[in-house]
């Protein structure tokens, strides 16, 4: 028996493995039941109050922190897009997809550490903006940016499950959408951030380990990496050209810049930042970023295998290059258990990302809506309404994805819009002279300039315009003002959901002498 | 086939350690919360020690972060360079994917905030 598989002369023969629809549904439901069991165990042992539900006692450990951050960032589309980009662009596509993804997580370290230091008892990014600027318009704009991003996370992950189950099992799109939403809403409802953290940590295992097993078997099945390498090499030098310029121009640069915006505006991350032990923050995000890399890198090999196997874009039908991973796995004659492991990887990635988004939405609802509208609400009612926000968010998701609108384009648009928030949020955290007027002006002008350029010229130039405008306006307007924010005021703010009474609010019309002047 | 079989064995070992260590950590957190609840007499709504956040030295915590970020980029680009030139380096990627499970397992063990 040879240690390394040697190349064979025969070509790879592709034929469909006809797996039953029932198997696909069983996989989805089985995983859901398993996660529901975990959620129940978590709820019974760790969750009693709204505070427990949305911030996990601020006691998330290093292991659960690293595992859940990896998992929340491993979207189902990321699992399949890595194969797609390798199939389309060769190893340069894989590089431009994977590297910014991992970097975006590590780049959160200074934001996480400084925010936690300045606002140790926080819950949401919107709460930070509200206390930082004391300006309702700024708060509203931030809320919309964060809320739409969370809903977009739900949509894009739903698309991933539809894709994989459609290609492999031929499952009906509407059935998959409704089943996925129902499953994730059900177990998210029980346990909040603790459930999300612990199921996501399990999901990190269920995504990384099966991915390795599936890829190893696929490599064996096609004659080993030497055989694939030789076949792909014969297709032309560009497949293994890491530095090809067209990859960067066509999608690499815009994806890279866009991903940074997603992590900074993603309440799924901020919720964990405030839910973790502070000493673990830096290490959590560094480790999570580093150990996220291997997952899409490993699965990206499927794209190269597909190239070597002679898969053509026309074979992939309406799903396009995104379907290359599922197509390859279901057409190589792999054992059903290996195919199911691949499906498990994608479906788990979807469930964990959606669960993270639902948990984050519940924190927004509790802190930024309910407690603002009804500050004296009883803990019991608050807890009930907070949990209810999850099925409501799921219902919104159901309506949107079944409406027939092109929600993939909608998601891309929301990601673009959120790019305008990167510089303002960063400056709000680090620069005491950054004013509320600068924040609002930067966001409005960045969108007003960036969106038309995106429509008329290109996405990349739109991103550059957006970032450039938000930077120039943010710095310029702030320098014109003499405001200087005392970050110590954030640390004094009492936890909004704690048992301790909040400090008395100022009388209307009376401005505290040390408050910044608002726009 | 040998490589695949080795991979499956390692995957099972990694999964076993991962789940075991995760369960131990869950039970530790549960015990910690019960002890806190018993000490304070409240429902489990109390945060972890807030002096940890107040004592956080943000400057020290972020020292070297840029090097770590660059290190991750260099390592992943290096791997892809190897994949583009050396066929046997392709096995490194599934191995590293298994390494993700190992890393999280190690994180459960070395958590500096563990009190037990």
XYZ file of C-alpha atoms in Angstrom:
635
model
C 0.000 0.000 0.000
C 1.516 3.313 -1.032
C 1.761 6.226 1.379
C 1.278 8.814 -1.335
C -1.206 8.178 -4.108
C 0.525 8.160 -7.476
C -0.935 9.661 -10.638
C -2.913 7.516 -13.001
C -3.319 7.973 -16.714
C -7.092 7.705 -16.674
C -9.259 10.785 -16.563
C -11.669 11.409 -13.715
C -15.137 10.171 -14.605
C -17.992 12.240 -13.292
C -21.479 10.854 -12.744
C -24.261 11.945 -10.478
C -24.809 10.158 -7.173
C -28.536 10.106 -6.801
C -29.073 10.628 -3.109
C -32.630 10.716 -1.859
C -34.367 13.895 -0.808
C -35.274 12.182 2.437
C -31.600 11.843 3.313
C -31.119 15.579 2.863
C -34.062 16.415 5.076
C -32.912 13.874 7.653
C -29.469 15.495 7.763
C -30.911 18.964 8.267
C -33.410 17.861 10.886
C -30.965 15.563 12.630
C -28.435 18.347 13.047
C -31.208 20.635 14.214
C -32.369 18.162 16.837
C -28.832 17.726 18.072
C -28.394 21.500 18.395
C -31.771 21.762 20.112
C -30.648 19.208 22.676
C -27.535 21.261 23.383
C -29.650 24.423 23.611
C -31.956 22.827 26.172
C -29.019 21.681 28.275
C -27.578 25.187 28.163
C -30.888 26.818 29.013
C -31.494 24.586 32.004
C -28.040 25.140 33.430
C -26.936 28.650 32.528
C -29.821 30.964 31.627
C -32.239 32.611 34.042
C -32.482 36.280 33.081
C -32.339 38.580 30.074
C -28.825 39.477 31.110
C -27.776 35.818 30.974
C -29.564 35.469 27.641
C -27.868 38.312 25.825
C -24.430 38.559 27.414
C -23.673 35.136 28.933
C -22.646 36.610 32.289
C -19.578 38.047 30.514
C -17.898 34.724 31.301
C -17.292 33.148 27.896
C -14.052 31.198 28.240
C -11.120 31.128 25.832
C -12.073 27.775 24.296
C -15.698 28.698 23.690
C -14.650 32.156 22.549
C -12.196 30.905 19.924
C -14.527 28.140 18.724
C -17.586 30.358 18.462
C -15.778 33.234 16.712
C -14.374 30.796 14.125
C -17.814 29.348 13.601
C -19.730 32.624 13.440
C -17.335 33.797 10.727
C -17.468 30.547 8.742
C -20.553 31.230 6.708
C -22.009 28.527 4.502
C -21.220 30.637 1.460
C -17.612 31.028 2.657
C -17.328 27.239 2.691
C -18.493 27.002 -0.907
C -17.076 30.264 -2.233
C -13.531 29.170 -1.417
C -13.993 26.256 -3.837
C -15.708 28.586 -6.311
C -12.885 31.126 -6.340
C -10.261 28.402 -6.688
C -12.258 26.940 -9.598
C -12.618 30.330 -11.292
C -9.236 31.940 -10.597
C -6.932 29.139 -9.479
C -4.807 29.589 -6.359
C -4.891 33.375 -6.685
C -8.667 33.251 -6.224
C -8.192 31.196 -3.103
C -5.638 33.669 -1.804
C -7.804 36.735 -2.358
C -10.766 35.026 -0.753
C -9.113 33.445 2.269
C -6.507 35.985 3.347
C -8.846 38.974 3.852
C -11.324 36.701 5.622
C -8.843 35.652 8.287
C -7.289 39.097 8.520
C -10.694 40.683 9.116
C -11.035 38.699 12.355
C -7.534 39.405 13.659
C -7.960 43.089 12.781
C -10.726 43.296 15.387
C -8.239 42.926 18.254
C -7.535 46.632 18.921
C -11.216 47.499 18.483
C -12.254 44.768 20.900
C -9.657 45.550 23.554
C -10.071 49.329 23.539
C -13.855 49.148 23.427
C -13.968 46.734 26.353
C -11.586 48.898 28.316
C -13.578 52.055 27.639
C -17.033 50.519 28.025
C -16.698 47.401 30.160
C -20.426 46.917 30.734
C -21.610 47.359 27.152
C -23.937 45.154 25.147
C -24.235 46.507 21.618
C -22.411 48.697 19.134
C -25.520 50.891 18.916
C -25.432 51.435 22.663
C -21.826 52.595 22.322
C -22.754 55.076 19.584
C -25.700 56.320 21.643
C -23.573 56.962 24.713
C -20.622 58.261 22.713
C -22.503 60.853 20.687
C -25.772 61.433 22.640
C -27.401 61.954 19.247
C -30.590 60.179 18.128
C -29.852 60.457 14.405
C -26.399 58.928 14.811
C -27.904 56.144 16.902
C -30.655 55.459 14.389
C -28.222 55.321 11.461
C -25.945 52.911 13.337
C -28.926 50.767 14.316
C -30.069 50.462 10.695
C -26.581 49.592 9.488
C -26.124 46.866 12.106
C -29.658 45.459 11.876
C -29.609 45.154 8.085
C -26.210 43.480 8.231
C -27.506 40.877 10.674
C -30.528 40.155 8.501
C -28.203 39.907 5.497
C -26.170 37.306 7.376
C -29.342 35.254 7.705
C -30.192 35.640 4.002
C -26.764 34.772 2.635
C -26.450 31.673 4.792
C -29.905 30.532 3.760
C -28.717 30.813 0.179
C -25.795 28.533 0.997
C -28.039 25.782 2.363
C -30.406 26.092 -0.603
C -27.446 25.720 -2.924
C -25.886 22.645 -1.337
C -29.160 20.771 -0.788
C -30.423 21.755 -4.223
C -27.350 20.452 -6.041
C -26.840 17.277 -4.013
C -30.361 16.209 -3.053
C -32.524 18.191 -5.464
C -34.487 19.629 -2.547
C -37.061 22.317 -3.197
C -35.820 25.802 -2.381
C -38.857 26.931 -0.386
C -38.885 23.760 1.687
C -35.202 24.185 2.555
C -35.633 27.851 3.433
C -38.577 27.258 5.722
C -37.047 24.193 7.339
C -33.725 25.952 8.002
C -35.366 29.031 9.463
C -37.627 26.948 11.681
C -34.766 24.791 12.961
C -32.407 27.633 13.790
C -35.131 29.850 15.286
C -36.202 26.999 17.527
C -32.877 26.305 19.137
C -31.795 29.977 19.150
C -34.936 30.760 21.121
C -33.588 28.696 24.008
C -30.428 30.020 25.581
C -29.407 33.137 23.650
C -25.700 33.918 23.640
C -24.737 30.894 25.727
C -26.511 28.587 23.282
C -25.073 30.441 20.335
C -21.564 30.233 21.795
C -21.646 26.581 22.720
C -23.423 25.326 19.596
C -21.102 27.480 17.499
C -18.084 25.924 19.223
C -19.429 22.486 18.338
C -20.068 23.765 14.846
C -16.390 24.749 14.521
C -15.539 21.084 15.063
C -18.275 19.925 12.674
C -17.018 22.246 9.956
C -13.245 21.767 10.253
C -12.886 18.049 10.899
C -15.309 16.690 8.270
C -13.837 19.135 5.758
C -10.428 17.529 6.257
C -11.840 13.999 5.924
C -13.865 14.845 2.803
C -10.938 16.521 1.049
C -8.590 13.640 1.879
C -11.048 11.152 0.412
C -11.651 13.290 -2.678
C -7.892 13.500 -3.265
C -7.635 9.733 -2.930
C -10.565 9.203 -5.296
C -9.086 11.339 -8.088
C -5.663 9.736 -7.924
C -3.962 11.925 -5.368
C -2.744 15.534 -5.319
C 0.081 14.818 -7.791
C -2.437 13.723 -10.418
C -4.643 16.763 -9.829
C -1.643 19.084 -9.758
C -0.447 17.727 -13.110
C -3.864 18.027 -14.731
C -4.421 21.581 -13.500
C -0.891 22.563 -14.489
C -1.601 21.408 -18.043
C -4.537 23.818 -18.210
C -2.119 26.737 -18.177
C 0.232 28.604 -15.886
C -2.414 31.078 -14.718
C -4.143 28.504 -12.513
C -1.139 28.413 -10.198
C -0.166 32.049 -10.642
C -0.733 33.566 -7.194
C -0.018 37.089 -8.355
C -2.313 37.456 -11.343
C -3.653 40.961 -11.479
C -7.123 40.215 -12.840
C -8.116 38.328 -9.678
C -7.359 41.340 -7.525
C -9.111 43.731 -9.888
C -12.184 41.592 -10.499
C -13.034 40.684 -6.906
C -10.044 40.470 -4.575
C -9.639 44.095 -3.558
C -13.338 44.836 -3.191
C -13.928 41.654 -1.198
C -10.982 42.372 1.059
C -12.119 45.877 1.896
C -15.727 44.797 2.271
C -14.909 42.043 4.735
C -13.301 44.451 7.182
C -16.558 46.411 7.196
C -18.578 43.305 7.927
C -16.604 42.354 11.037
C -16.554 45.884 12.456
C -20.319 46.326 12.047
C -21.288 42.769 12.989
C -23.060 42.684 16.342
C -22.429 38.904 16.462
C -18.784 39.781 17.163
C -19.496 42.717 19.470
C -21.839 40.610 21.541
C -19.004 38.137 22.081
C -16.525 40.938 22.769
C -18.673 42.059 25.689
C -19.575 38.494 26.655
C -15.989 37.286 27.060
C -13.573 37.475 29.904
C -11.579 40.636 29.117
C -8.173 38.992 29.527
C -9.039 36.566 26.722
C -10.061 39.149 24.142
C -6.835 39.641 22.219
C -5.869 35.989 22.229
C -9.365 34.894 21.192
C -9.456 36.989 18.048
C -5.873 36.227 17.054
C -6.389 32.488 17.455
C -9.790 32.577 15.806
C -8.387 34.476 12.823
C -5.381 32.190 12.477
C -7.367 28.945 12.830
C -10.162 30.115 10.578
C -7.720 30.119 7.618
C -7.359 26.313 7.272
C -11.094 25.727 6.770
C -11.606 27.626 3.498
C -8.061 26.760 2.379
C -8.799 23.052 2.749
C -12.174 23.246 1.041
C -10.694 25.418 -1.690
C -8.794 22.359 -2.889
C -12.135 21.026 -4.158
C -12.157 23.854 -6.693
C -8.732 22.808 -7.978
C -9.838 19.171 -8.105
C -12.865 20.249 -10.147
C -10.549 22.045 -12.580
C -8.426 18.939 -12.916
C -11.514 16.766 -13.372
C -12.619 18.849 -16.321
C -15.724 20.360 -14.743
C -17.005 23.214 -16.869
C -18.988 26.245 -15.696
C -21.833 25.072 -17.920
C -22.074 21.874 -15.854
C -22.974 23.907 -12.773
C -26.248 25.261 -14.091
C -27.980 28.208 -12.489
C -25.971 27.936 -9.273
C -22.812 29.003 -11.042
C -19.318 28.584 -9.661
C -20.687 28.614 -6.104
C -22.066 25.155 -6.776
C -18.742 23.608 -7.827
C -18.040 22.055 -4.405
C -21.444 20.358 -4.088
C -21.346 19.357 -7.767
C -17.927 17.745 -7.480
C -18.740 15.928 -4.264
C -21.972 14.545 -5.713
C -20.466 13.483 -9.056
C -17.259 11.687 -8.093
C -18.924 8.494 -6.989
C -18.038 9.102 -3.361
C -19.609 6.958 -0.643
C -22.837 8.459 0.664
C -21.290 8.976 4.112
C -18.564 11.212 2.642
C -21.118 13.239 0.696
C -23.177 13.609 3.861
C -20.100 14.819 5.750
C -19.674 17.552 3.151
C -23.320 18.556 3.435
C -22.969 18.521 7.212
C -20.054 20.960 6.913
C -22.076 23.444 4.876
C -25.335 23.116 6.796
C -23.522 23.437 10.154
C -21.776 26.579 8.929
C -25.154 28.003 7.967
C -26.871 27.128 11.227
C -24.110 28.575 13.398
C -23.858 31.837 11.457
C -27.626 32.292 11.518
C -27.812 31.440 15.206
C -25.142 34.033 15.915
C -27.130 36.612 13.968
C -30.364 35.784 15.812
C -28.645 36.030 19.166
C -27.172 39.378 18.164
C -30.578 40.627 17.003
C -32.057 39.719 20.379
C -29.395 41.845 22.115
C -30.243 44.824 19.883
C -33.929 44.420 20.618
C -33.457 44.156 24.380
C -30.967 46.996 24.843
C -31.643 49.375 21.962
C -35.386 49.071 21.511
C -37.281 47.678 24.495
C -35.205 49.231 27.290
C -35.199 52.567 25.483
C -38.957 52.608 24.916
C -39.970 51.086 28.254
C -37.083 51.600 30.688
C -39.037 50.298 33.687
C -40.239 47.114 32.052
C -40.276 44.102 34.333
C -37.525 41.537 33.930
C -40.054 38.822 33.069
C -41.639 40.807 30.241
C -38.227 41.931 28.979
C -36.997 38.342 28.856
C -40.111 37.196 27.018
C -39.965 40.005 24.439
C -36.235 39.524 23.929
C -36.728 35.882 23.085
C -39.728 36.724 20.895
C -37.493 38.915 18.730
C -35.880 35.770 17.336
C -38.970 34.303 15.656
C -39.920 37.805 14.494
C -36.523 38.165 12.815
C -36.979 34.710 11.338
C -40.379 35.729 9.984
C -38.861 38.785 8.317
C -36.236 36.512 6.798
C -38.930 34.140 5.541
C -40.909 36.934 3.919
C -37.865 38.387 2.192
C -36.445 35.154 0.795
C -39.866 33.989 -0.397
C -40.783 37.317 -1.901
C -38.923 36.597 -5.081
C -36.580 39.555 -4.725
C -32.959 39.007 -5.593
C -31.743 38.821 -2.041
C -28.171 38.015 -3.048
C -27.941 41.413 -4.706
C -29.645 42.887 -1.660
C -26.999 41.353 0.575
C -24.193 42.689 -1.625
C -25.766 46.132 -1.423
C -26.022 46.013 2.377
C -22.366 44.927 2.632
C -21.414 47.887 0.458
C -23.444 50.312 2.553
C -21.742 49.086 5.728
C -18.319 49.887 4.313
C -19.075 53.545 5.047
C -19.217 52.709 8.779
C -15.669 51.369 9.076
C -13.769 54.627 9.497
C -16.453 56.409 11.580
C -16.760 53.503 14.018
C -12.986 53.220 14.310
C -12.597 56.923 14.972
C -15.449 56.880 17.476
C -13.589 54.244 19.488
C -10.097 55.728 19.335
C -10.301 59.505 18.787
C -11.767 61.704 21.519
C -12.115 64.651 19.125
C -14.415 62.734 16.800
C -17.790 64.469 16.869
C -21.362 63.382 16.243
C -21.662 65.869 13.368
C -18.631 64.304 11.723
C -20.105 60.825 12.223
C -23.425 61.684 10.600
C -21.925 63.787 7.806
C -19.349 61.130 6.972
C -21.946 58.382 6.672
C -24.402 60.399 4.613
C -21.821 61.778 2.205
C -19.979 58.473 1.854
C -23.193 56.757 0.761
C -24.291 59.673 -1.428
C -21.000 59.564 -3.316
C -20.140 55.884 -3.133
C -23.438 54.343 -4.213
C -23.727 56.155 -7.579
C -20.081 55.382 -8.349
C -20.741 51.727 -7.546
C -23.714 51.740 -9.909
C -22.136 53.678 -12.757
C -18.441 52.757 -12.630
C -17.567 49.665 -10.601
C -17.864 48.146 -7.157
C -14.175 48.660 -6.421
C -14.225 52.365 -7.231
C -17.428 52.692 -5.260
C -15.685 51.213 -2.215
C -12.688 53.496 -2.638
C -14.982 56.514 -2.957
C -16.970 55.446 0.086
C -13.929 54.913 2.294
C -12.177 58.030 1.065
C -15.190 60.258 1.602
C -15.936 58.902 5.073
C -12.302 59.413 6.099
C -11.955 62.946 4.739
C -15.297 64.134 6.095
C -14.776 62.453 9.480
C -11.392 64.029 10.058
C -12.217 67.394 8.488
C -15.458 68.043 10.345
C -14.008 66.864 13.658
C -11.005 69.166 13.359
C -13.353 72.122 12.831
C -15.018 71.430 16.146
C -13.545 71.766 19.631
C -15.419 68.870 21.103
C -13.446 66.414 23.108
C -15.192 63.345 24.508
C -14.250 61.973 27.885
C -14.138 58.192 27.420
C -14.351 57.833 31.169
C -18.075 58.567 30.864
C -18.546 55.284 29.032
C -16.959 53.378 31.889
C -19.253 55.084 34.388
C -22.385 53.958 32.540
C -24.163 51.322 34.539
C -25.034 48.014 32.954
C -28.472 48.625 31.481
C -29.771 45.210 32.343
C -28.231 44.734 35.761
C -30.190 44.598 38.992
C -28.662 47.910 40.060
C -30.743 50.995 39.332
C -29.344 53.134 36.493
C -28.014 56.609 37.385
C -30.671 59.347 37.272
C -31.201 60.863 33.823
C -30.617 64.642 33.463
C -33.689 66.883 33.518
C -34.868 67.790 29.991
C -33.191 70.972 28.756
C -30.381 70.765 31.270
C -27.061 69.910 29.646
C -24.395 68.577 31.967
C -21.401 70.910 31.876
C -18.977 68.245 30.677
C -21.230 66.911 27.892
C -20.120 67.350 24.264
C -22.120 69.785 22.163
C -24.364 67.808 19.824
C -25.194 68.639 16.197
C -5.840 5.468 1.041
C -3.362 5.285 3.909
C -3.355 9.049 4.210
C -7.154 9.035 4.326
C -7.245 6.365 7.024
C -4.674 8.273 9.098
C -6.805 11.376 8.632
C -9.936 9.630 9.866
C -8.152 8.274 12.951
C -6.728 11.689 13.785
C -10.142 13.277 13.195
C -11.767 10.905 15.655
C -9.093 11.596 18.269
C -9.396 15.349 17.774
C -13.187 15.233 17.996
C -13.051 13.157 21.171
C -10.628 15.521 22.875
C -12.572 18.560 21.673
C -15.918 17.376 22.948
C -14.456 16.106 26.204
C -12.600 19.306 27.000
C -15.590 21.406 25.951
C -17.841 19.457 28.288
C -15.405 19.914 31.165
C -15.318 23.649 30.496
C -19.106 23.829 30.377
C -19.364 22.070 33.718
C -16.730 24.370 35.208
C -18.658 27.446 34.067
C -21.863 25.986 35.480
C -20.201 25.361 38.830
C -18.748 28.863 38.863
C -22.169 30.392 38.250
C -23.782 28.298 40.963
C -21.105 29.291 43.434
C -21.633 32.942 42.547
C -25.393 32.600 42.894
C -25.010 30.873 46.263
C -22.610 33.559 47.487
C -24.693 36.537 46.388
C -28.134 35.048 46.889
C -29.194 36.401 43.458
C -30.375 34.689 40.292
C -27.535 34.076 37.895
C -27.568 37.594 36.533
C -24.225 38.717 37.840
C -21.380 39.518 35.525
C -17.964 38.048 35.746
C -15.512 40.099 37.839
C -15.665 43.649 36.425
C -12.286 44.549 37.906
C -10.845 42.359 35.125
C -12.140 44.790 32.512
C -11.140 47.846 34.497
C -7.631 46.491 34.992
C -7.277 45.687 31.299
C -4.134 47.292 29.921
C -5.282 47.978 26.381
C -1.864 49.069 25.215
C -0.152 45.949 26.495
C -2.863 43.647 25.164
C -2.434 44.972 21.634
C 1.373 44.870 21.609
C 2.510 42.684 18.766
C -0.983 42.337 17.350
C 0.098 43.748 13.980
C 2.903 41.183 13.740
C 0.457 38.411 14.513
C -1.915 39.685 11.845
C 0.890 39.885 9.314
C 2.127 36.482 10.429
C -1.243 34.930 9.608
C -1.227 36.559 6.187
C 2.334 35.452 5.456
C 1.627 31.895 6.602
C -1.504 31.524 4.477
C 0.126 33.085 1.409
C 3.135 30.854 1.964
C 0.908 27.801 2.090
C -0.789 28.801 -1.132
C 2.582 29.392 -2.761
C 3.551 25.882 -1.728
C 0.233 24.511 -3.058
C 0.960 26.244 -6.356
C 4.366 24.589 -6.695
C 4.575 21.433 -4.588
C 1.898 18.796 -4.998
C 2.677 17.099 -1.696
C 1.986 20.345 0.195
C -1.691 19.832 -0.564
C -1.854 17.415 2.362
C -0.947 20.271 4.689
C -4.331 21.891 4.214
C -6.503 19.054 5.560
C -3.926 18.571 8.310
C -4.285 22.198 9.315
C -8.073 21.924 9.196
C -7.723 19.172 11.793
C -5.384 21.550 13.576
C -8.277 23.951 14.060
C -9.897 21.375 16.298
C -6.625 20.912 18.159
C -6.257 24.670 18.637
C -9.701 25.038 20.191
C -9.021 22.020 22.434
C -5.783 23.630 23.586
C -7.656 26.873 24.233
C -9.959 25.040 26.647
C -6.929 23.853 28.579
C -4.750 26.957 28.702
C -7.489 29.474 29.487
C -5.783 31.876 31.923
C -9.110 32.786 33.512
C -9.867 29.287 34.722
C -10.284 29.300 38.451
C -10.385 25.505 38.701
